[in-house]
Short mmCIF file of C-alpha atoms in Angstrom, two decimals:
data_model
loop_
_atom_site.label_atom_id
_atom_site.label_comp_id
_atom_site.label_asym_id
_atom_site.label_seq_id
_atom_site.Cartn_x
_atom_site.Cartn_y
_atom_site.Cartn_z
CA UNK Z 1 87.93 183.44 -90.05
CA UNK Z 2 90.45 182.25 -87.25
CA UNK Z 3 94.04 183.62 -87.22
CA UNK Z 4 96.11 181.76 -89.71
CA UNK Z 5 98.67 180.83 -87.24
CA UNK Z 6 98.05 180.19 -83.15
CA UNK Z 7 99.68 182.51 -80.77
CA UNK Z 8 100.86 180.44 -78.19
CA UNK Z 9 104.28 180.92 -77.52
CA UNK Z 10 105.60 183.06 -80.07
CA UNK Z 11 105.74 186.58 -81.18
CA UNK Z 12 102.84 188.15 -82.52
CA UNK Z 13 103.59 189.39 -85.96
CA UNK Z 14 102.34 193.20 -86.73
CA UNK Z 15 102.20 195.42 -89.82
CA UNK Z 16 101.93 199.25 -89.53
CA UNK Z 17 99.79 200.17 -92.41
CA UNK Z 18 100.65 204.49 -92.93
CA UNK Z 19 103.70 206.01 -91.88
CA UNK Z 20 102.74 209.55 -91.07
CA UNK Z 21 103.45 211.49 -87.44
CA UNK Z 22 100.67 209.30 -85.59
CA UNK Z 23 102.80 205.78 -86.46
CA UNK Z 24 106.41 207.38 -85.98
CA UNK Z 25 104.89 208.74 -82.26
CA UNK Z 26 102.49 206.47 -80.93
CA UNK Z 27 101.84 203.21 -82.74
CA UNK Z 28 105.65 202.35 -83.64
CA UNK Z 29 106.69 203.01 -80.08
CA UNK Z 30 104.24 201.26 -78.56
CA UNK Z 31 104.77 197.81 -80.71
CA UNK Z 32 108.62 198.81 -79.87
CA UNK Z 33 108.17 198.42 -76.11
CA UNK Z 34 105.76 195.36 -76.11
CA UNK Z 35 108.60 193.46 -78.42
CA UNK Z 36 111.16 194.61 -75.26
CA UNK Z 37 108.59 192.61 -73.59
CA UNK Z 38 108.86 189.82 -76.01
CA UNK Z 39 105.10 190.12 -77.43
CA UNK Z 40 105.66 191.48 -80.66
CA UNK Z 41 107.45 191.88 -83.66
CA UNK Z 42 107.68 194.68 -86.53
CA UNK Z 43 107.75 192.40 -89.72
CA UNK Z 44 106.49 195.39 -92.56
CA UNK Z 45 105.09 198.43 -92.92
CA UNK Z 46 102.97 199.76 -95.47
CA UNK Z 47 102.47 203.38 -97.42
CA UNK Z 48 101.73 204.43 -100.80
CA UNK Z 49 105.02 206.76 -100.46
CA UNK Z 50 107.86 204.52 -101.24
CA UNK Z 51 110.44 207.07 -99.85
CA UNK Z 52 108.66 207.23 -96.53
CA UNK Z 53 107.84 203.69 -96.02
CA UNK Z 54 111.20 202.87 -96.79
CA UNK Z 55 112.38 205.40 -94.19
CA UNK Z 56 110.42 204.54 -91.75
CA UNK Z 57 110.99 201.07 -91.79
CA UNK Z 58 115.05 201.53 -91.79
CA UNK Z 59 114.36 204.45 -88.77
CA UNK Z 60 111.96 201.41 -87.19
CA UNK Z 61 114.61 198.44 -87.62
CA UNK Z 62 111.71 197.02 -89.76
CA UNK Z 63 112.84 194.34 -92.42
CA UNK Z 64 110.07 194.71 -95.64
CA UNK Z 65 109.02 197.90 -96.89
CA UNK Z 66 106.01 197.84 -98.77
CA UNK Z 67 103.58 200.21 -101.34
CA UNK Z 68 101.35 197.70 -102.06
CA UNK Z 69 98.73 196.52 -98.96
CA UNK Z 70 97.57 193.22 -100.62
CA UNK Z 71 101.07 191.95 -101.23
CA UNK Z 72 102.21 192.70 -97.72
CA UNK Z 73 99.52 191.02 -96.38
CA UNK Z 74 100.49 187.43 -98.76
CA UNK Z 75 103.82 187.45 -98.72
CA UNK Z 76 104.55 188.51 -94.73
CA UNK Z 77 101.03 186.87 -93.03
CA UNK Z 78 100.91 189.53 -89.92
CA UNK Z 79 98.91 188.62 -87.34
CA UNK Z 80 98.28 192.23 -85.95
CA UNK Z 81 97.43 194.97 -88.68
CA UNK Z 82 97.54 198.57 -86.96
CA UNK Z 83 96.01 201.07 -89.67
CA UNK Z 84 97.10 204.72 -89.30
CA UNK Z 85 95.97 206.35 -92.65
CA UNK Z 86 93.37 208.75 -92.98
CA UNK Z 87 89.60 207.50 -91.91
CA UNK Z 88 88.41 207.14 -95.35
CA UNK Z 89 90.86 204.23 -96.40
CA UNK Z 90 89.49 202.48 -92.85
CA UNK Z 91 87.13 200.12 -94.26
CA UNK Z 92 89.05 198.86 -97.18
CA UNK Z 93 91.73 198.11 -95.36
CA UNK Z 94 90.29 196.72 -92.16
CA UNK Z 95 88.43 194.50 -94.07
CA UNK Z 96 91.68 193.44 -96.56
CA UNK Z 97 93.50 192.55 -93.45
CA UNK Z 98 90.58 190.70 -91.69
CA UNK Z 99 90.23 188.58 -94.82
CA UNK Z 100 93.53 187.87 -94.65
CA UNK Z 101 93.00 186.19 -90.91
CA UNK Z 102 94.73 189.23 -89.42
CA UNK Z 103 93.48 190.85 -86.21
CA UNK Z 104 93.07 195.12 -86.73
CA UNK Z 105 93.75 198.12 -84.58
CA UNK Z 106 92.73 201.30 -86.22
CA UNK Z 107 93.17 205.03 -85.33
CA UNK Z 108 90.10 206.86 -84.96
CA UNK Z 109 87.83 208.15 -86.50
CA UNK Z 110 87.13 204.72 -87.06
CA UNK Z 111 85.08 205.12 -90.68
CA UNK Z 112 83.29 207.49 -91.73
CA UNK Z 113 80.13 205.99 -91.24
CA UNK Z 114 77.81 203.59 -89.84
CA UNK Z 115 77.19 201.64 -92.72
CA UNK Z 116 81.43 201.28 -93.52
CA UNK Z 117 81.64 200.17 -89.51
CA UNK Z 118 79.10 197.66 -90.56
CA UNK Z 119 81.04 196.46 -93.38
CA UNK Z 120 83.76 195.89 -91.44
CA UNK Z 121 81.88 194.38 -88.58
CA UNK Z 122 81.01 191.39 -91.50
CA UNK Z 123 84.45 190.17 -91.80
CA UNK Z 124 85.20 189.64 -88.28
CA UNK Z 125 85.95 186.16 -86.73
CA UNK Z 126 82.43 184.96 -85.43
CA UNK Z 127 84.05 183.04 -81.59
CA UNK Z 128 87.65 183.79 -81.69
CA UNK Z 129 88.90 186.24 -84.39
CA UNK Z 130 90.10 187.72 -86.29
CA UNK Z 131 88.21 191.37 -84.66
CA UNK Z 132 88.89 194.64 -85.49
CA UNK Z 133 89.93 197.36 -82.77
CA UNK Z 134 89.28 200.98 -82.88
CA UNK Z 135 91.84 203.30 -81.29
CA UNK Z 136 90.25 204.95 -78.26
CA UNK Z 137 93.54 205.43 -75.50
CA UNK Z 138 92.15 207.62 -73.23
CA UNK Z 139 90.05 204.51 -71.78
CA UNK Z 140 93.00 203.07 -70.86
CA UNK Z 141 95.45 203.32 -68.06
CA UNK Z 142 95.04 204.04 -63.95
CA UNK Z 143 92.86 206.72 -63.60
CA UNK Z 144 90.12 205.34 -65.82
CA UNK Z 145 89.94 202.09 -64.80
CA UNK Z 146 90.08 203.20 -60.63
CA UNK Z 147 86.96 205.78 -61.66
CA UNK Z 148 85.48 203.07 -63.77
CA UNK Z 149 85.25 200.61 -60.66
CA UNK Z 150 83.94 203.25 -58.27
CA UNK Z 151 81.13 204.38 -60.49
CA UNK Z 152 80.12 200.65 -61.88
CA UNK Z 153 80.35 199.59 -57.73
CA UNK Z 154 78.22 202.48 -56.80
CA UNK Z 155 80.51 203.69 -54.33
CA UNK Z 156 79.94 207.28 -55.76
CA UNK Z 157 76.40 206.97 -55.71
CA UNK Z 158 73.83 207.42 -58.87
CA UNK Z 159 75.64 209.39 -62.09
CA UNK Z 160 73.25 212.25 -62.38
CA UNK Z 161 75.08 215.48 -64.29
CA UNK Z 162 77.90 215.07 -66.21
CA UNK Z 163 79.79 217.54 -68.96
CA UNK Z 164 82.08 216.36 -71.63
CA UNK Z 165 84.28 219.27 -72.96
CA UNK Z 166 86.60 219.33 -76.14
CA UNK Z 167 87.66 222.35 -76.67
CA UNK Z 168 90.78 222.69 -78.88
CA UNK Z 169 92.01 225.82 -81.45
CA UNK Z 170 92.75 224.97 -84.86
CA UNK Z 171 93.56 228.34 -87.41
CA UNK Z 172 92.93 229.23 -90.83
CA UNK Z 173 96.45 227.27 -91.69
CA UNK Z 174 95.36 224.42 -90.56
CA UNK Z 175 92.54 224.12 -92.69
CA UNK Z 176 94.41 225.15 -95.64
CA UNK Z 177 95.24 221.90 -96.14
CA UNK Z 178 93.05 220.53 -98.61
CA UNK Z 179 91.24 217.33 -97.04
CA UNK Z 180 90.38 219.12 -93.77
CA UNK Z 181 87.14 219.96 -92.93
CA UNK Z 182 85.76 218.06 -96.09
CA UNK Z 183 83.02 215.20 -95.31
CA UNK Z 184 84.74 213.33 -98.18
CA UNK Z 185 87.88 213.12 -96.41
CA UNK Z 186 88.19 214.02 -93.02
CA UNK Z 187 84.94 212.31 -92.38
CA UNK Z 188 83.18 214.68 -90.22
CA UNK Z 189 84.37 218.28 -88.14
CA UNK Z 190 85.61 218.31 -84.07
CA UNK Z 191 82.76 215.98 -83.20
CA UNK Z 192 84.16 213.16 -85.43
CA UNK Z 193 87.63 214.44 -85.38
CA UNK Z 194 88.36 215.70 -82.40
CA UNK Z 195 85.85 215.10 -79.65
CA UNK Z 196 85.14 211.66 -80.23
CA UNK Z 197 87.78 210.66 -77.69
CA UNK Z 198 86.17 212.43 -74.60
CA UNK Z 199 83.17 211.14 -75.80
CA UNK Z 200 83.91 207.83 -76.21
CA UNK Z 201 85.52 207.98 -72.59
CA UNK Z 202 82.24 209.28 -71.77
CA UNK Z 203 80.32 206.49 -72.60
CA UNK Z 204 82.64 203.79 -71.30
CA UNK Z 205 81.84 205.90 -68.15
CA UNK Z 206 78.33 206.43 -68.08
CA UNK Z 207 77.11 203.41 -70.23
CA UNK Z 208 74.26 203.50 -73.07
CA UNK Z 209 72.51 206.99 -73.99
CA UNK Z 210 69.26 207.02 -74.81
CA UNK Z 211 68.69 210.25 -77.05
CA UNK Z 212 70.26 213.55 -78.12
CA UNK Z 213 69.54 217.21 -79.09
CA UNK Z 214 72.35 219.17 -80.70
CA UNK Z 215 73.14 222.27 -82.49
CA UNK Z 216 75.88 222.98 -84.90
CA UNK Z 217 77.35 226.01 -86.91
CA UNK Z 218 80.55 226.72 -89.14
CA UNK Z 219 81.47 230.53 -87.18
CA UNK Z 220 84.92 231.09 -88.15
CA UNK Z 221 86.28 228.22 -90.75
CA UNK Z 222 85.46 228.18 -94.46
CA UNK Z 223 84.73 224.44 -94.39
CA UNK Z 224 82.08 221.91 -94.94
CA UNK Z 225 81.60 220.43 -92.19
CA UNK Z 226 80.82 222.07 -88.78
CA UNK Z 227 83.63 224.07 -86.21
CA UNK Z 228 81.98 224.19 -83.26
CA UNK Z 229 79.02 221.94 -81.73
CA UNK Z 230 76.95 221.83 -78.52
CA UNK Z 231 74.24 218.92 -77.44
CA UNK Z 232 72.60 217.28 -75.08
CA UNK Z 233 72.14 213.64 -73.84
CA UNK Z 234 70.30 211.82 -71.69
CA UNK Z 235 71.60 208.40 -70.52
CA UNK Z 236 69.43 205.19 -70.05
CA UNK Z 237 70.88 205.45 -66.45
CA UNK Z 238 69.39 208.60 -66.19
CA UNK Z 239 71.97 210.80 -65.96
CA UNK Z 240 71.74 214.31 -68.06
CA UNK Z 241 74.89 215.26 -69.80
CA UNK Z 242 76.19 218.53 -71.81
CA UNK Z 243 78.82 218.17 -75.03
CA UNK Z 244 81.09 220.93 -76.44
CA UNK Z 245 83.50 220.29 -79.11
CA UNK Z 246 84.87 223.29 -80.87
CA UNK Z 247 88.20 224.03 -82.79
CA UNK Z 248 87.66 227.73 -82.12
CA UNK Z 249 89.01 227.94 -78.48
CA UNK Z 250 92.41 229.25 -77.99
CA UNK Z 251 92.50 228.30 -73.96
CA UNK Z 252 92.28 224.59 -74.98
CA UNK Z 253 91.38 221.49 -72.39
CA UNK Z 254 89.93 218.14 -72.66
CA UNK Z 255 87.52 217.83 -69.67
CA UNK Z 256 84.78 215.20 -68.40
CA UNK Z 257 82.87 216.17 -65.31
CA UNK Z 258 80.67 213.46 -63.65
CA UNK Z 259 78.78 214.58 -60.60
CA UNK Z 260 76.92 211.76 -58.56
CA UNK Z 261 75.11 211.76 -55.59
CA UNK Z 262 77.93 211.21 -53.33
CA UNK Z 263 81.06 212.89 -55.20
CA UNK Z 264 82.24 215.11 -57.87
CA UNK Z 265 84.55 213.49 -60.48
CA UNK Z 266 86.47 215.12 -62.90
CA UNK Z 267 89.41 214.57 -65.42
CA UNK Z 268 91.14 217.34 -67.17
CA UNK Z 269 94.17 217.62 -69.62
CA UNK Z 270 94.59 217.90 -73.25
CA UNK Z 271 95.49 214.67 -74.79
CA UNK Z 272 96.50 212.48 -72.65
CA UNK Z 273 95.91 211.98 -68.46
CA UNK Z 274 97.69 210.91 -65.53
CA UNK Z 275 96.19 210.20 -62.30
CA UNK Z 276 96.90 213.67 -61.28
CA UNK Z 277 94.99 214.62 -63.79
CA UNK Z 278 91.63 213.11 -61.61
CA UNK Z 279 90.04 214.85 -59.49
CA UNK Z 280 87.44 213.34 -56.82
CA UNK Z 281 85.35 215.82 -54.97
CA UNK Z 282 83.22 214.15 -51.58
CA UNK Z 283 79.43 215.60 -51.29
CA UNK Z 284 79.33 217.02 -47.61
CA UNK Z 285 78.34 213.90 -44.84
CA UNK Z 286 81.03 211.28 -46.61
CA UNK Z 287 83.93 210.25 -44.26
CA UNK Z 288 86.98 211.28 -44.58
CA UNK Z 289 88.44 207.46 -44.83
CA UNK Z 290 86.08 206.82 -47.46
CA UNK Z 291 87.04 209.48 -49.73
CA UNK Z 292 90.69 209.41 -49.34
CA UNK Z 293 90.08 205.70 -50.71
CA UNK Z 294 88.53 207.01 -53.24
CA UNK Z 295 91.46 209.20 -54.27
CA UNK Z 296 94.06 206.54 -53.78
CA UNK Z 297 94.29 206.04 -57.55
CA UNK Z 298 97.66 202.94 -57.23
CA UNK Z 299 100.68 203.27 -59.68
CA UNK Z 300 100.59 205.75 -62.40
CA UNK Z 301 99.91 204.66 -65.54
CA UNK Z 302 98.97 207.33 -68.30
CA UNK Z 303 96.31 206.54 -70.89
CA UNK Z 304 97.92 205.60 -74.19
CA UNK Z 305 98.79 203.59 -76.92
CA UNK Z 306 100.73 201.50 -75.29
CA UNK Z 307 97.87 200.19 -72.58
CA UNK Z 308 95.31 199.80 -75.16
CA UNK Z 309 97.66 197.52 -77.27
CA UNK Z 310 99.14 195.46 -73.88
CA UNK Z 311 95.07 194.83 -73.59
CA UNK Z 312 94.43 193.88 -77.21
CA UNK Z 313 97.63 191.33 -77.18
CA UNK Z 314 95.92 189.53 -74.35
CA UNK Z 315 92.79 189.62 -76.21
CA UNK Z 316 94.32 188.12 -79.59
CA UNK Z 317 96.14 185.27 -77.55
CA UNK Z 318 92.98 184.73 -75.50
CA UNK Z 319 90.90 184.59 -78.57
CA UNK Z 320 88.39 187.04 -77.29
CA UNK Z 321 86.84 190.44 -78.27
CA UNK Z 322 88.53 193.03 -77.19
CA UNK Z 323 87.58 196.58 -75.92
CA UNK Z 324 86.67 199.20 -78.09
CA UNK Z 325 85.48 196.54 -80.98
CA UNK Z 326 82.20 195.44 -82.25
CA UNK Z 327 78.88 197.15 -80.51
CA UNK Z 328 81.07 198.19 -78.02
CA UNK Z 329 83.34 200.12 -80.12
CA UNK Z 330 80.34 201.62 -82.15
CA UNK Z 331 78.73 203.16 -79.25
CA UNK Z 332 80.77 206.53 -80.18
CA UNK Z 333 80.02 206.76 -83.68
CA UNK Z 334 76.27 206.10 -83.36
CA UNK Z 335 76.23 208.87 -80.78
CA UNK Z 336 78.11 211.31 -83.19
CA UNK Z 337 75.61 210.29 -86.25
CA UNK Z 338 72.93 211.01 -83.92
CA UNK Z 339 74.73 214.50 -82.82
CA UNK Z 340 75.21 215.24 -86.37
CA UNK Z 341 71.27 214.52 -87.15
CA UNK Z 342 69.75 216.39 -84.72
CA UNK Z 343 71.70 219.72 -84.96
CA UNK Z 344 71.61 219.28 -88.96
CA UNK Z 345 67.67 218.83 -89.05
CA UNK Z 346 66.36 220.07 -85.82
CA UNK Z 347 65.27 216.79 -84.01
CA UNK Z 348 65.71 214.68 -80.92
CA UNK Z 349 67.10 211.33 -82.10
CA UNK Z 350 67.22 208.68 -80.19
CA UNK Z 351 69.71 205.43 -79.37
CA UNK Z 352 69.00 203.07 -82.05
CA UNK Z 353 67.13 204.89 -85.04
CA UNK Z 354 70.00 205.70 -87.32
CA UNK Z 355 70.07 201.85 -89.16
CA UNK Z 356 69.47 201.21 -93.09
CA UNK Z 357 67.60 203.47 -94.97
CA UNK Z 358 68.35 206.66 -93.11
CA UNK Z 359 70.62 209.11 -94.92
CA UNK Z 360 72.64 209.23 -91.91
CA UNK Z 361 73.55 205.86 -91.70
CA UNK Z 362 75.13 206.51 -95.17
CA UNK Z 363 77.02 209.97 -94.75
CA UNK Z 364 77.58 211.74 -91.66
CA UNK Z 365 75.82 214.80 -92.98
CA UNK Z 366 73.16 212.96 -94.41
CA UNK Z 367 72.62 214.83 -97.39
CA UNK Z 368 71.09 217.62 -95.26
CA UNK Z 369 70.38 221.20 -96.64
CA UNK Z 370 73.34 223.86 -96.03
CA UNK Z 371 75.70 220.70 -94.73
CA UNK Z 372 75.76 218.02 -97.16
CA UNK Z 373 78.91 218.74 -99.78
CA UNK Z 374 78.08 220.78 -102.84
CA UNK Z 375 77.39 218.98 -105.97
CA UNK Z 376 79.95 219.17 -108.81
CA UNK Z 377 78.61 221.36 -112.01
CA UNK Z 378 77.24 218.81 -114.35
CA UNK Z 379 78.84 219.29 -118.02
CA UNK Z 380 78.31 222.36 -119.59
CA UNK Z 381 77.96 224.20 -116.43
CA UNK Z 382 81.29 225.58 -116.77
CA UNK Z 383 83.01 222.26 -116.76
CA UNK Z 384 84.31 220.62 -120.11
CA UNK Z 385 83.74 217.71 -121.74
#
């Protein structure tokens, strides 16, 4: 389906579906400072709270308040739905506002599995639109785009180690809350969670990977899914990667290390990076004029919200696919599916293999023994009639 209305020449009309702390700091403000730029406009916002929507929407200078997603989407036609609920409402309502000819950009974890990013893949636009967009910032902005040129213009040499490195603290009160760590509703632990960013920024990096070995273990949380996970990859490029993501790691950092034949790269920060935040290291032999072009990053601009969106307007008005949608933005999903399946039953899986039929494709723990959730006492087991 095309976009009910063409772009040219007006503002593009967006709906923030979910009004929790990632809208109010990240998506709101972003669609704020591109309609300062006279790109967008705020015309609703949806949530199931009417207090909050309606709070957020006077807070936002936003003119209809709604609890109802179908409604919004009839009555106020948005061209631009951005979806910041939790991952397992993703699929219902990407494909509700794809349907309804508007364009999507979702928070990650996309959905919770392969077969719901499939579902939504099936309502996209087949040449021009609507697509939908997953939210994956940290490819965005200076510092990944100057790294991004050197490695895909081989002026680093070959990739050949790298090391991707989520490791974040959560405690005991954070997983009091009752949908954490629950495959149901949080979709997956710190490899779907948490670590999917530096993985996906990984990827769009390195390129394709061709298979994975992986452990995982629950050491200090009492939840169902895992707290801490380790693995392997090997790229089709060759290169030989290692993956940590763990919630149990009070010195936290966000770190990818890429080491090719002729430099050393490295990003580190917690959630969010700068171009000080690069680091480019010269292999012994390489001039010095060479690699202080190398570290001549331009202007500033920090990954975020904001440069992902100013990318996926241009998209929508040039009627293209943008970034992070599609195959492209499934890469990081298949490749935590695969993580999942090889730590949960002891097996190298490789790029490709997880499609119909497999239980992984269906549930992220894929109904293995000692992960999948526990089954609910059947009546008269202790539960009443």
């Amino acid at each position: 389906m095309s976009p009910l209305t063409p772009l040219d020449g007006r503002r593009i009309r967006a709906a923030v579906i979910g009004t929790g702390a990632i809208a109010r700091g990240s998506h709101l403000p972003a669609l704020a400072e591109l309609a300062e730029e006279g790109e967008t406009e705020v015309v609703a916002a949806v949530d199931i709270d009417a207090t909050a929507v309606e709070e957020f929407c006077a807070a936002g200078g936003i003119p209809h308040a709604y609890t109802d997603l179908d409604r919004m989407l009839r009555e106020q036609r948005p061209d631009l739905v951005t979806i910041c609920t939790p991952p397992t409402l993703h699929r219902e309502q990407s494909i509700a506002a794809l349907r309804a000819g508007a364009w999507v950009w979702c928070e990650k974890p996309p959905v919770p599995t392969l077969a719901d990013y499939a579902a939504v893949e099936a309502e996209e636009g087949v040449e021009s639109g609507p697509y939908s967009s997953i939210v994956f910032q940290h490819r965005f902005g200076s510092g990944t785009r100057h790294v991004s040129r050197l490695l895909a213009e081989g002026a680093l040499g070959r990739p050949l180690v790298a090391h991707c490195q989520t490791t974040w603290y959560r405690d005991t009160a954070y997983y009091s809350v009752p949908w954490r760590g629950r495959w149901a509703t949080e979709g997956g632990g710190p490899a779907m969670g948490h670590g999917i960013h530096q993985m996906d920024l990984m990827l769009d990096l390195l390129g394709p990977w061709s298979e994975v070995r992986a452990m995982a273990a629950r050491l200090v949380h009492d939840v169902e899914t895992e707290d801490v996970s380790t693995a392997l990859v090997r790229f089709r490029n060759g290169t030989m990667a290692t993956i940590v993501n763990s919630v149990l790691s009070p010195d936290e950092v966000s770190r990818i290390r890429i080491d090719c034949e002729r430099a050393t790269v490295e990003l580190t920060h917690l959630y969010g990076h700068s171009n000080a935040n690069w680091h480019i290291t010269p292999a012994v032999g390489v001039p010095g004029d060479e690699a202080a072009a190398w570290r001549d990053f331009g202007p500033d601009v920090p990954s975020s919200h904001l440069e992902q969106l100013r990318e996926l307007v241009a998209s929508m008005r040039a009627g293209e696919r943008p970034r992070s949608s599609g195959a492209d933005g499934r890469t990081s999903l298949e490749l935590v599916a695969a993580l999942y399946k090889s730590a949960f039953t002891d097996v190298t899986v490789k790029a490709g293999e997880i499609g119909p039929g497999d239980p992984f494709y269906t549930a992220m723990h894929g109904d293995a023994p000692g992960w999948a959730p526990a089954a609910a006492p059947a009546v008269g087991e202790g539960v009443p009639a």
